[in-house]
PDB file of C-alpha atoms in Angstrom:
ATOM      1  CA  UNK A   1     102.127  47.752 170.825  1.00 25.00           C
ATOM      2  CA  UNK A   2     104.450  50.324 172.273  1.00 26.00           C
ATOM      3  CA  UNK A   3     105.609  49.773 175.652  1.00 27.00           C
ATOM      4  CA  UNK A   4     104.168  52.409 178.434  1.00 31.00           C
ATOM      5  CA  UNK A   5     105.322  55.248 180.464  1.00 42.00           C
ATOM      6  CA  UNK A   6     109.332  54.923 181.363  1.00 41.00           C
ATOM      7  CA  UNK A   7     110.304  52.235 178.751  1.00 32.00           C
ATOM      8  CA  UNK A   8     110.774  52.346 175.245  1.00 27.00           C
ATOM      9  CA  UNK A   9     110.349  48.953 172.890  1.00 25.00           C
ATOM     10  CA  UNK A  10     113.817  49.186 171.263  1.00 27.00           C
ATOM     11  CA  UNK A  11     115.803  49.004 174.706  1.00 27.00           C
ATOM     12  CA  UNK A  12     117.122  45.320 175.375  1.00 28.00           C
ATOM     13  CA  UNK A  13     119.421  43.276 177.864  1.00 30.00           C
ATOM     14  CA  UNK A  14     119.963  44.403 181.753  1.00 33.00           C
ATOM     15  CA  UNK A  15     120.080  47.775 183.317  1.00 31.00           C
ATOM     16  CA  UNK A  16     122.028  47.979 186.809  1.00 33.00           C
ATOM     17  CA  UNK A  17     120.328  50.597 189.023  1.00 43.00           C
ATOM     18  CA  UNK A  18     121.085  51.576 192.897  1.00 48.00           C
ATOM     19  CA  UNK A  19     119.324  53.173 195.697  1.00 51.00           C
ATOM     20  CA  UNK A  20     121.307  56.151 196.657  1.00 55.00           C
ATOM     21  CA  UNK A  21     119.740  56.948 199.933  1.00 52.00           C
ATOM     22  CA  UNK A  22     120.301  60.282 201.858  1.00 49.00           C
ATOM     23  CA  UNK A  23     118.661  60.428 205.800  1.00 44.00           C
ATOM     24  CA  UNK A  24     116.425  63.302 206.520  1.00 42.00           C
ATOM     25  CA  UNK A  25     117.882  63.514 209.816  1.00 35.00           C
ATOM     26  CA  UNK A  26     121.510  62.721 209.558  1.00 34.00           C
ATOM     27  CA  UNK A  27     121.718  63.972 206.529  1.00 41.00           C
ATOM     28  CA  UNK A  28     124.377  61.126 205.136  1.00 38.00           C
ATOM     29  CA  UNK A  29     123.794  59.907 201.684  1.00 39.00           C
ATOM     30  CA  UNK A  30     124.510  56.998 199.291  1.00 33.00           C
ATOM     31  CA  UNK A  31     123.814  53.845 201.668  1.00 32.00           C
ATOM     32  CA  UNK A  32     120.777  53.202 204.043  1.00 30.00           C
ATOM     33  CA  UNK A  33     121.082  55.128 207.051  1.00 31.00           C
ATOM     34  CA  UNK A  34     119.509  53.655 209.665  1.00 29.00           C
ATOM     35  CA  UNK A  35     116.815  54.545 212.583  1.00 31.00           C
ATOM     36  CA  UNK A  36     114.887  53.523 215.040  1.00 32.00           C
ATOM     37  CA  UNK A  37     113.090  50.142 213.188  1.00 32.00           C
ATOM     38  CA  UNK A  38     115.653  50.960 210.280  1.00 35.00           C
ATOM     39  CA  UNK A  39     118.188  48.601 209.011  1.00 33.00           C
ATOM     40  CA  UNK A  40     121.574  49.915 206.651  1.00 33.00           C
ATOM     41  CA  UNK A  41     123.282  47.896 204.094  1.00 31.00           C
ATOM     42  CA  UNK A  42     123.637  48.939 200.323  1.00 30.00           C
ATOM     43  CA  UNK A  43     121.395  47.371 197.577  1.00 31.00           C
ATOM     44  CA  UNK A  44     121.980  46.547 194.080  1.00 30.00           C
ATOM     45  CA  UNK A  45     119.425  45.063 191.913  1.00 30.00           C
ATOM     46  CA  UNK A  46     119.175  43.882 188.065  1.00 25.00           C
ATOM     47  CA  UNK A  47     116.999  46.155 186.099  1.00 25.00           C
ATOM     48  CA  UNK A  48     115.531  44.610 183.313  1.00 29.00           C
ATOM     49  CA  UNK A  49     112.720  46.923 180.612  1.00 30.00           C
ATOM     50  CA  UNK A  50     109.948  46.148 183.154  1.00 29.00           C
ATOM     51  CA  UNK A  51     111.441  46.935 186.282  1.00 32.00           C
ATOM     52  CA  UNK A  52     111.715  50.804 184.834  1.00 32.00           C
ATOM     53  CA  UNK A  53     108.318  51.873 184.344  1.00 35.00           C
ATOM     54  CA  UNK A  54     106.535  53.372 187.364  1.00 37.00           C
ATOM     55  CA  UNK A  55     103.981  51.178 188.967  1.00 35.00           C
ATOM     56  CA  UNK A  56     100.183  52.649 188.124  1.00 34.00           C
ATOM     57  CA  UNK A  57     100.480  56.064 189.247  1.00 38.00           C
ATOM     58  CA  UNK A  58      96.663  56.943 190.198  1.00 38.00           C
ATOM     59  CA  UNK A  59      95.013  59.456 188.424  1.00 36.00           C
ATOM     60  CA  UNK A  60      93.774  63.309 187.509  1.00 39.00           C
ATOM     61  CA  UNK A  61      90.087  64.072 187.581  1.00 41.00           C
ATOM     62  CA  UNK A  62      87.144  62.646 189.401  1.00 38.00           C
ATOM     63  CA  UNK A  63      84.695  59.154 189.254  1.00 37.00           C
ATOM     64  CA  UNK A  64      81.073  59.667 189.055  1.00 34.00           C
ATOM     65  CA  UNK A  65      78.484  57.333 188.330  1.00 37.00           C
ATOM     66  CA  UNK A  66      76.459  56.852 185.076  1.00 33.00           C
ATOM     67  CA  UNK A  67      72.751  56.601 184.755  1.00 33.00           C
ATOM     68  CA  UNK A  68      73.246  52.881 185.269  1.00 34.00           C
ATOM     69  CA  UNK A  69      75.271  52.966 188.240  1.00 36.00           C
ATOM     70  CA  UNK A  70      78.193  52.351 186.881  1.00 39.00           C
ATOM     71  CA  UNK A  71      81.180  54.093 187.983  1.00 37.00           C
ATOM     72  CA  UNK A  72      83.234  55.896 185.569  1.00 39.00           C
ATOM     73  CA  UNK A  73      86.079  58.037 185.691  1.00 41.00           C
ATOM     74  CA  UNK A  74      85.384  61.897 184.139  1.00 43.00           C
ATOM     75  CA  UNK A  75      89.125  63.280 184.406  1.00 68.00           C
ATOM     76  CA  UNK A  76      91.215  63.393 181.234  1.00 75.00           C
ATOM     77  CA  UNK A  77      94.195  61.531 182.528  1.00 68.00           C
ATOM     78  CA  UNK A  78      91.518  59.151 184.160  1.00 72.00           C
ATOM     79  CA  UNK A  79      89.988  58.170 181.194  1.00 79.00           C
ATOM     80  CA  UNK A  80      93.732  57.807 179.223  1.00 71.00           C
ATOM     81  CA  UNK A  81      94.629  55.260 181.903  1.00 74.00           C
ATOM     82  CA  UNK A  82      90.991  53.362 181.505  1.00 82.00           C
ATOM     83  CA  UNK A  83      91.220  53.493 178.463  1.00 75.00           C
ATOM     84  CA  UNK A  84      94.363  51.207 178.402  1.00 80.00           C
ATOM     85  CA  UNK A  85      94.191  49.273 181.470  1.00 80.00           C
ATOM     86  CA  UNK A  86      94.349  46.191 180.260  1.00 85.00           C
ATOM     87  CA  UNK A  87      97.648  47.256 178.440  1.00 85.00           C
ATOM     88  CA  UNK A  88      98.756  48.502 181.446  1.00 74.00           C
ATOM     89  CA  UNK A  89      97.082  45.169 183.665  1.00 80.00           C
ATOM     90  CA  UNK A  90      99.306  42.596 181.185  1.00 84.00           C
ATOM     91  CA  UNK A  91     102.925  44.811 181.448  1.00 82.00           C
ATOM     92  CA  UNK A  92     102.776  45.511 185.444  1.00 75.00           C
ATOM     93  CA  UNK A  93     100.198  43.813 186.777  1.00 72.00           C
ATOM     94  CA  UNK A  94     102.148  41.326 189.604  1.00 85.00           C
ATOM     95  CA  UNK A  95     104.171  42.513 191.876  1.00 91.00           C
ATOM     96  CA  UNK A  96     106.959  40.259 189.846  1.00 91.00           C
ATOM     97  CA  UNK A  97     107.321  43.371 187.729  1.00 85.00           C
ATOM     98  CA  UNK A  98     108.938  45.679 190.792  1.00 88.00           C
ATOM     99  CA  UNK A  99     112.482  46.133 191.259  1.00 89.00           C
ATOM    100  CA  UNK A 100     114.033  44.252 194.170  1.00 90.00           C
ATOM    101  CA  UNK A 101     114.754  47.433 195.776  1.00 91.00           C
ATOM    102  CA  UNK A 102     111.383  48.910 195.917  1.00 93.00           C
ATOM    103  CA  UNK A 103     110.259  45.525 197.088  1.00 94.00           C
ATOM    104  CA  UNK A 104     112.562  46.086 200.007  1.00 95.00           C
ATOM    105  CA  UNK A 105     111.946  49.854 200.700  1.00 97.00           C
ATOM    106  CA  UNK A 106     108.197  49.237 200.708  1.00 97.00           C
ATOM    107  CA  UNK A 107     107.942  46.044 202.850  1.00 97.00           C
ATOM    108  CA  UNK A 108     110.244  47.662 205.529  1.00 97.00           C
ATOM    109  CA  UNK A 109     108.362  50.845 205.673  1.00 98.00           C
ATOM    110  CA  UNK A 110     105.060  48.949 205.651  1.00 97.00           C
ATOM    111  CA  UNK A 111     106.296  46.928 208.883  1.00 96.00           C
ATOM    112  CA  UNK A 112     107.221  49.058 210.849  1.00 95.00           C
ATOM    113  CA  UNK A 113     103.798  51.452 210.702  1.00 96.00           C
ATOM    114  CA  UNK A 114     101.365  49.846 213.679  1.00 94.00           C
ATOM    115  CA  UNK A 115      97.709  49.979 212.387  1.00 96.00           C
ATOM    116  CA  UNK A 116      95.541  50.469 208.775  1.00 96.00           C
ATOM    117  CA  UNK A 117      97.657  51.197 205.547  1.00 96.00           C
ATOM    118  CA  UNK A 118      95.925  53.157 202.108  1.00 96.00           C
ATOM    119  CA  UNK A 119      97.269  52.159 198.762  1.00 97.00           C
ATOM    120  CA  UNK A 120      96.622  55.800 197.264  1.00 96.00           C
ATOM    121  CA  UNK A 121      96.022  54.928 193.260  1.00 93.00           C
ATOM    122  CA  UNK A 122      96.854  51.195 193.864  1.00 94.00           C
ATOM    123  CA  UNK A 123      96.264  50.135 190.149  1.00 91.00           C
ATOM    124  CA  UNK A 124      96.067  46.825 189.339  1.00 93.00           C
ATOM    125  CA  UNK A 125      96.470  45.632 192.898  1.00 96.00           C
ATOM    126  CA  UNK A 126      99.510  43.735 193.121  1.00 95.00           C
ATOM    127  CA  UNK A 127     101.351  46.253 195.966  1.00 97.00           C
ATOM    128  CA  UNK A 128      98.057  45.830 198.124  1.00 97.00           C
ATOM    129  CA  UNK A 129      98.096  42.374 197.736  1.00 97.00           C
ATOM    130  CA  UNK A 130     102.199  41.895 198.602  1.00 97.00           C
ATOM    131  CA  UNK A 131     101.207  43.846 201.642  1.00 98.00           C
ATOM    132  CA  UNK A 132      98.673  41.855 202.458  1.00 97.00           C
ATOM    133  CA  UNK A 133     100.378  38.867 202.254  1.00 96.00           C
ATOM    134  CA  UNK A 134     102.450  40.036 204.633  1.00 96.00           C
ATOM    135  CA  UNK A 135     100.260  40.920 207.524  1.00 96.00           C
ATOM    136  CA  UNK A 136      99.224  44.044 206.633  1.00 97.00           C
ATOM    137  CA  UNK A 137      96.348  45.812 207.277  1.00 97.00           C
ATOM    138  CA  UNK A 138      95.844  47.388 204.029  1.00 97.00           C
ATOM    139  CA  UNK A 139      92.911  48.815 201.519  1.00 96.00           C
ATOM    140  CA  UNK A 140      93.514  49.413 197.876  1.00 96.00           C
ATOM    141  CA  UNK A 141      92.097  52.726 196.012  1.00 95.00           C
ATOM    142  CA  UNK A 142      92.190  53.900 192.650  1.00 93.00           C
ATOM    143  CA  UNK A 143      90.017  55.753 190.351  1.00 90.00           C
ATOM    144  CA  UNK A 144      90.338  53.557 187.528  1.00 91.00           C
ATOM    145  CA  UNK A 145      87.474  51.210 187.615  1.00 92.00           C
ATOM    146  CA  UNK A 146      89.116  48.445 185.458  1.00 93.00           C
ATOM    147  CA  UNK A 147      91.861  48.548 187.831  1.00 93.00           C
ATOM    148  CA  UNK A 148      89.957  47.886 191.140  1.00 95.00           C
ATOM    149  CA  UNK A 149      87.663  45.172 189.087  1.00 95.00           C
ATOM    150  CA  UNK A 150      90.610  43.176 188.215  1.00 95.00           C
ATOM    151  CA  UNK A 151      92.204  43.912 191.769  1.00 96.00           C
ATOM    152  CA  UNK A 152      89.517  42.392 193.248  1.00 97.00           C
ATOM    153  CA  UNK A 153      89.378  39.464 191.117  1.00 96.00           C
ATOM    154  CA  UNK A 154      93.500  38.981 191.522  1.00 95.00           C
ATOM    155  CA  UNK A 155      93.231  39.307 195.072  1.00 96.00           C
ATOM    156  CA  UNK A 156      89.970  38.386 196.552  1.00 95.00           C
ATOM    157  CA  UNK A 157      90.890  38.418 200.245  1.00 94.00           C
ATOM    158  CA  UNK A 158      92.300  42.226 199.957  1.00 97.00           C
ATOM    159  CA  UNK A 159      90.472  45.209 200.162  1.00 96.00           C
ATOM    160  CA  UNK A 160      89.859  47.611 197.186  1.00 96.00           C
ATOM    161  CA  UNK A 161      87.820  50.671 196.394  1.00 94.00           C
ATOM    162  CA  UNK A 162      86.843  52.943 193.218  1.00 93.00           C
ATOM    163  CA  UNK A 163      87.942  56.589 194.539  1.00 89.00           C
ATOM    164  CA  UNK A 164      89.654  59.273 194.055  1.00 82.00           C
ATOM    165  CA  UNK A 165      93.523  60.412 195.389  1.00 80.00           C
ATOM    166  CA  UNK A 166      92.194  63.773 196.928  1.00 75.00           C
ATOM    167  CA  UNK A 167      89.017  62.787 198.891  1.00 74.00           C
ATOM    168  CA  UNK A 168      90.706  59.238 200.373  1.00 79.00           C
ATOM    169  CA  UNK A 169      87.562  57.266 201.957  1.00 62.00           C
ATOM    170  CA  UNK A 170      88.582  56.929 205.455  1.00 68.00           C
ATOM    171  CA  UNK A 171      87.719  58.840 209.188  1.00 76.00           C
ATOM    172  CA  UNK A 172      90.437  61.646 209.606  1.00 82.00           C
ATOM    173  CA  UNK A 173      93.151  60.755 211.677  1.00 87.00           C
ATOM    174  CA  UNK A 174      92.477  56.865 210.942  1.00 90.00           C
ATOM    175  CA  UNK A 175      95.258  55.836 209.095  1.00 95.00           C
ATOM    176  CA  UNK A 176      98.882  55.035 210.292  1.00 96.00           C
ATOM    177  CA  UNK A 177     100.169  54.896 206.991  1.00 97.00           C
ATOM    178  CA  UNK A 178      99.919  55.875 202.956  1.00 97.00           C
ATOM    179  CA  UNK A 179     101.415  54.458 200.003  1.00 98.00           C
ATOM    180  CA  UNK A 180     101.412  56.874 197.506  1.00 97.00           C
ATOM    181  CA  UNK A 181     104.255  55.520 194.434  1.00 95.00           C
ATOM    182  CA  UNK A 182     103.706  57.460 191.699  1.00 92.00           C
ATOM    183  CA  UNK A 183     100.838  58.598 193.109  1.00 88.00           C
ATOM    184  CA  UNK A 184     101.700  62.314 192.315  1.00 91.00           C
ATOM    185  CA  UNK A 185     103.148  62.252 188.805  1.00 90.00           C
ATOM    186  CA  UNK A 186     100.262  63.690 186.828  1.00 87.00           C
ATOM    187  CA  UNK A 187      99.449  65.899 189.494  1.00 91.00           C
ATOM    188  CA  UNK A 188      99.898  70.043 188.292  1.00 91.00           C
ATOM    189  CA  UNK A 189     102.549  71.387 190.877  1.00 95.00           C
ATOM    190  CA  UNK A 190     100.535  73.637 192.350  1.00 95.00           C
ATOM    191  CA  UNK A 191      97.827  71.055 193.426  1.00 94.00           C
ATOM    192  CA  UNK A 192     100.746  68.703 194.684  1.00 96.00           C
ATOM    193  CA  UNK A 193     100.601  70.277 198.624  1.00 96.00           C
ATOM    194  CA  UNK A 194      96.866  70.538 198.927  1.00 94.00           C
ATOM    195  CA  UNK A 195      96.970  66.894 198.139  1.00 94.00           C
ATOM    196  CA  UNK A 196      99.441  66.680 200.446  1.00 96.00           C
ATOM    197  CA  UNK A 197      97.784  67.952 203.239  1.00 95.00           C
ATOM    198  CA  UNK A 198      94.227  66.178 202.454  1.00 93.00           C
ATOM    199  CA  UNK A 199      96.916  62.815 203.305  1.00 94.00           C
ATOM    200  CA  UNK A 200      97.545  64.914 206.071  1.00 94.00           C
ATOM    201  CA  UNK A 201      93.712  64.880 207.184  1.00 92.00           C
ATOM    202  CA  UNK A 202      93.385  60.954 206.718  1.00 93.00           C
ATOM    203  CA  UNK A 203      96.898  60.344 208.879  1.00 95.00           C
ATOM    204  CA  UNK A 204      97.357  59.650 212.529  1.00 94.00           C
ATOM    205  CA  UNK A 205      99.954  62.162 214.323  1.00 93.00           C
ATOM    206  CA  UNK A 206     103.145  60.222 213.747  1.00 95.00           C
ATOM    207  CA  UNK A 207     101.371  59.139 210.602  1.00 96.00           C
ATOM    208  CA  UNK A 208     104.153  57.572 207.654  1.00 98.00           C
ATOM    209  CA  UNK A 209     103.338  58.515 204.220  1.00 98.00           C
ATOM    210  CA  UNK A 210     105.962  56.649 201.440  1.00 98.00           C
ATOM    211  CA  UNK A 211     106.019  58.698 198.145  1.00 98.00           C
ATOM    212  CA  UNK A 212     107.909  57.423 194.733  1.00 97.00           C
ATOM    213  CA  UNK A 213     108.142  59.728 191.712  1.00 96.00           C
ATOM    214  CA  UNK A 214     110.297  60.277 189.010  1.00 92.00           C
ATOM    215  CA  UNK A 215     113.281  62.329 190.089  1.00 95.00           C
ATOM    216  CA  UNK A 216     115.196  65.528 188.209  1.00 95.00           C
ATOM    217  CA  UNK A 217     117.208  68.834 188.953  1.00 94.00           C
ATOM    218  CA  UNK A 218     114.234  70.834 189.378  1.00 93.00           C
ATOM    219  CA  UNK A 219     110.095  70.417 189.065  1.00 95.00           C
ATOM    220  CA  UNK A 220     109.800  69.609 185.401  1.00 92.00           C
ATOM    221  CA  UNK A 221     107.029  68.212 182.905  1.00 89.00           C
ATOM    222  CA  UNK A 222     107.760  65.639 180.461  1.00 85.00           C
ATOM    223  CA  UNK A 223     105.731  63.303 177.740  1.00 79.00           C
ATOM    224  CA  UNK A 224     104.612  60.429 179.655  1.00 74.00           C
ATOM    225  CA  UNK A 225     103.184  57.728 177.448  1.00 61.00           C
ATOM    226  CA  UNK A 226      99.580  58.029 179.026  1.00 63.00           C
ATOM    227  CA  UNK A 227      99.744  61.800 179.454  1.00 64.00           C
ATOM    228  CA  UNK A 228     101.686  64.758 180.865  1.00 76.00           C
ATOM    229  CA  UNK A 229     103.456  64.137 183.920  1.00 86.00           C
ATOM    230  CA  UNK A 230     105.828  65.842 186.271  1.00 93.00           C
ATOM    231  CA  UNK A 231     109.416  65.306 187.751  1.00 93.00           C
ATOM    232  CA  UNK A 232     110.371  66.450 190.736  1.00 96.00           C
ATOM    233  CA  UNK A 233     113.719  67.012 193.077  1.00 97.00           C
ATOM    234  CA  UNK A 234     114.219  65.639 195.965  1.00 97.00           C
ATOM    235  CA  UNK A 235     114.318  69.098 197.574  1.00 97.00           C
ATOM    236  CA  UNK A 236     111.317  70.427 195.918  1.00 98.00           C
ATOM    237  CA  UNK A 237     108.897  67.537 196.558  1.00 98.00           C
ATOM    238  CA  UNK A 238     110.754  67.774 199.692  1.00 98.00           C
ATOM    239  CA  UNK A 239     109.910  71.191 200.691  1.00 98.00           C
ATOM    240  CA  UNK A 240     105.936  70.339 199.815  1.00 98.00           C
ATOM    241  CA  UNK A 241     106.037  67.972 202.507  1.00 98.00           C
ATOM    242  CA  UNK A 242     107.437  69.929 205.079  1.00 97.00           C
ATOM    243  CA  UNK A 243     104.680  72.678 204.377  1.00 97.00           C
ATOM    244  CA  UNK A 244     102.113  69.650 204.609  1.00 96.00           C
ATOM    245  CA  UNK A 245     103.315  69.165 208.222  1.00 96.00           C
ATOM    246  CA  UNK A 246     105.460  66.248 206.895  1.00 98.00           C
ATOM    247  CA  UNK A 247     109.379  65.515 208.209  1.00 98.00           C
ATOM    248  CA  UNK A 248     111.532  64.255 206.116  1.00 98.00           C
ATOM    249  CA  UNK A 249     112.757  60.897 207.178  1.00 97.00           C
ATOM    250  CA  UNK A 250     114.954  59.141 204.272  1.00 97.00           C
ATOM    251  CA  UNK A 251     115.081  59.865 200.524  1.00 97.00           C
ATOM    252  CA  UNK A 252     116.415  57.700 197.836  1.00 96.00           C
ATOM    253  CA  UNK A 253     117.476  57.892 194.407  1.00 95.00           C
ATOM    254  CA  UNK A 254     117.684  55.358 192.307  1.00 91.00           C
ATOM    255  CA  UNK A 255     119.167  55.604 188.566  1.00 86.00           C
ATOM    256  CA  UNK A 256     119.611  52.903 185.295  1.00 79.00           C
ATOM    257  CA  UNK A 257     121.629  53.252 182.178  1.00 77.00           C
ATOM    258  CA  UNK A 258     118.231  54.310 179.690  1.00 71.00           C
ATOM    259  CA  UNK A 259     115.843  55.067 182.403  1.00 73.00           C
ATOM    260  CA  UNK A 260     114.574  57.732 183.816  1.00 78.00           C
ATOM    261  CA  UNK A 261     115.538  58.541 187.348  1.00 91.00           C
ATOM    262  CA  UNK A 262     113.385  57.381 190.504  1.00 94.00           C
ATOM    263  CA  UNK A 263     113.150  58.676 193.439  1.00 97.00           C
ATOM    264  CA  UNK A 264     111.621  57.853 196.922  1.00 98.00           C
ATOM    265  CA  UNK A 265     110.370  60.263 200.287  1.00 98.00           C
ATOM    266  CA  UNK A 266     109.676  58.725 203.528  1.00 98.00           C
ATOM    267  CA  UNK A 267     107.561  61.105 205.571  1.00 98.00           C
ATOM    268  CA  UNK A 268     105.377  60.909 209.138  1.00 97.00           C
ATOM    269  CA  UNK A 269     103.134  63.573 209.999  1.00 97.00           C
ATOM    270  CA  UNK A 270     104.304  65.577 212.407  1.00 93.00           C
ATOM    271  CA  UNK A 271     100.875  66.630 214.502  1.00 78.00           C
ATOM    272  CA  UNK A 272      97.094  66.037 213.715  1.00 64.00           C
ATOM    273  CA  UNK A 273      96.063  67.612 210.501  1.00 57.00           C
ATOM    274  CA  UNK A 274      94.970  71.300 211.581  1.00 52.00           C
ATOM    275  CA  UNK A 275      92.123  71.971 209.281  1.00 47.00           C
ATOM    276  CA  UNK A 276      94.089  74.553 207.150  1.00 50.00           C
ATOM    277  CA  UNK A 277      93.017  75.963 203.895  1.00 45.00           C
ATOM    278  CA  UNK A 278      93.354  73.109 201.091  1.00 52.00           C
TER     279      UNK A 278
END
């Protein structure tokens, strides 16, 4: 079986990787900055095959349900991931596959937000349930149906839902924060913002949104095991926020001998979603 997405089967042994972190606001790079809530220090993790591949990015397309009831995903990419989510369930599917680092970045952000957190594409579960563990108010939602089945059997106490990136099921303005890693890689550039701003729409003013993606020079698509997916810079993906009513808090890059580069966008919203054109 070949491994998924950002790993290959013939790499072996330890990759070193780093969080190169540049401050929205100061606009220092290469170390934490800190903020309000924030701390700094410089982290430095092992990498090992596992620890590069992106964790469950949600999917293209739509759910609907059969003549039986049962839900099933339509999209293209949404039916590539279904199709191997138990491939995918057995490589990443505990949060003992996630870098140190991202452990760190996401429990940090995830404390400091005050109210109801969305796992946007949430896979197999395991970020929802680290969350949760924690204290936090969070609900789990993908739109691969085999992902939220075993979810829910994984983590029984948590909260997860079949549905779809773009029409998030909660009350606008409800949410104080969104967890979206990898959430956008198979998205087509162009529909990137709109999605952007339909966060927007589910978001409290003040409203964090954490986004992790695979990071390059410019806005590029590359063969991703599943199917096509996009890379994006820092300043592009970036630049989509800020035209989402997003600022630009703290943005990371993180890099491995072998892997492909990572990168990270802390956001809030800066007002209440205005009911622009999507």
């Amino acid at each position: 079986m070949s491994a998924p997405c950002d790993a290959t089967s013939e790499r072996k042994g330890p990759r070193i990787g780093r969080w190169s972190t540049r401050c929205g606001i100061s606009g220092r790079s290469s170390c934490w900055c800190r903020r309000p809530g924030g701390r700094g220090g410089r982290r430095a993790g092992l990498l090992r095959d596992r620890d590069l591949l992106p964790q469950f990015p949600p999917v293209g397309g739509c759910t609907a349900e059969s003549p039986t009831g049962e839900v099933v995903v339509t999209g293209e990419v949404g039916a590539a991931y279904s199709s191997r989510a138990q491939e995918y369930i057995d490589h990443l599917g505990s949060i003992a596959s996630v870098h140190p680092s991202d452990l760190e970045l996401v429990a940090r952000w995830a404390d400091q937000l005050d109210g109801p957190l969305i796992d946007a594409g949430c896979g197999p579960g395991h970020w929802t349930g680290h969350l949760a563990a924690r204290g936090v108010d969070v609900r789990g939602v993908d739109q691969v149906p085999e992902f939220v089945s075993h979810a829910r059997r994984t983590h029984p106490g948590c909260r997860f839902e079949v549905g779809d990136l773009d029409a998030l099921p909660r009350s606008p303005g409800e949410v104080a924060g969104i967890l979206a890693w990898y959430s956008l890689i198979h998205h087509e550039p162009a529909t990137v913002r709109p999605t952007l701003l339909r966060m927007a729409r589910c978001l409290r003013p003040g409203g964090g949104l954490l986004l992790g993606f695979f990071h390059g020079a410019e806005v590029e698509r590359f063969d991703h095991a599943v199917a096509g997916a996009y890379r994006w810079s820092v300043e592009a993906l970036s630049e989509e926020l800020r035209m989402a009513d997003f600022e630009v808090i703290e943005t990371y890059t993180r890099t491995g001998p072998g892997a492909r580069p990572h990168g990270a966008i802390v956001a809030r919203l800066m007002s209440a979603h205005d009911g622009r054109a999507e």
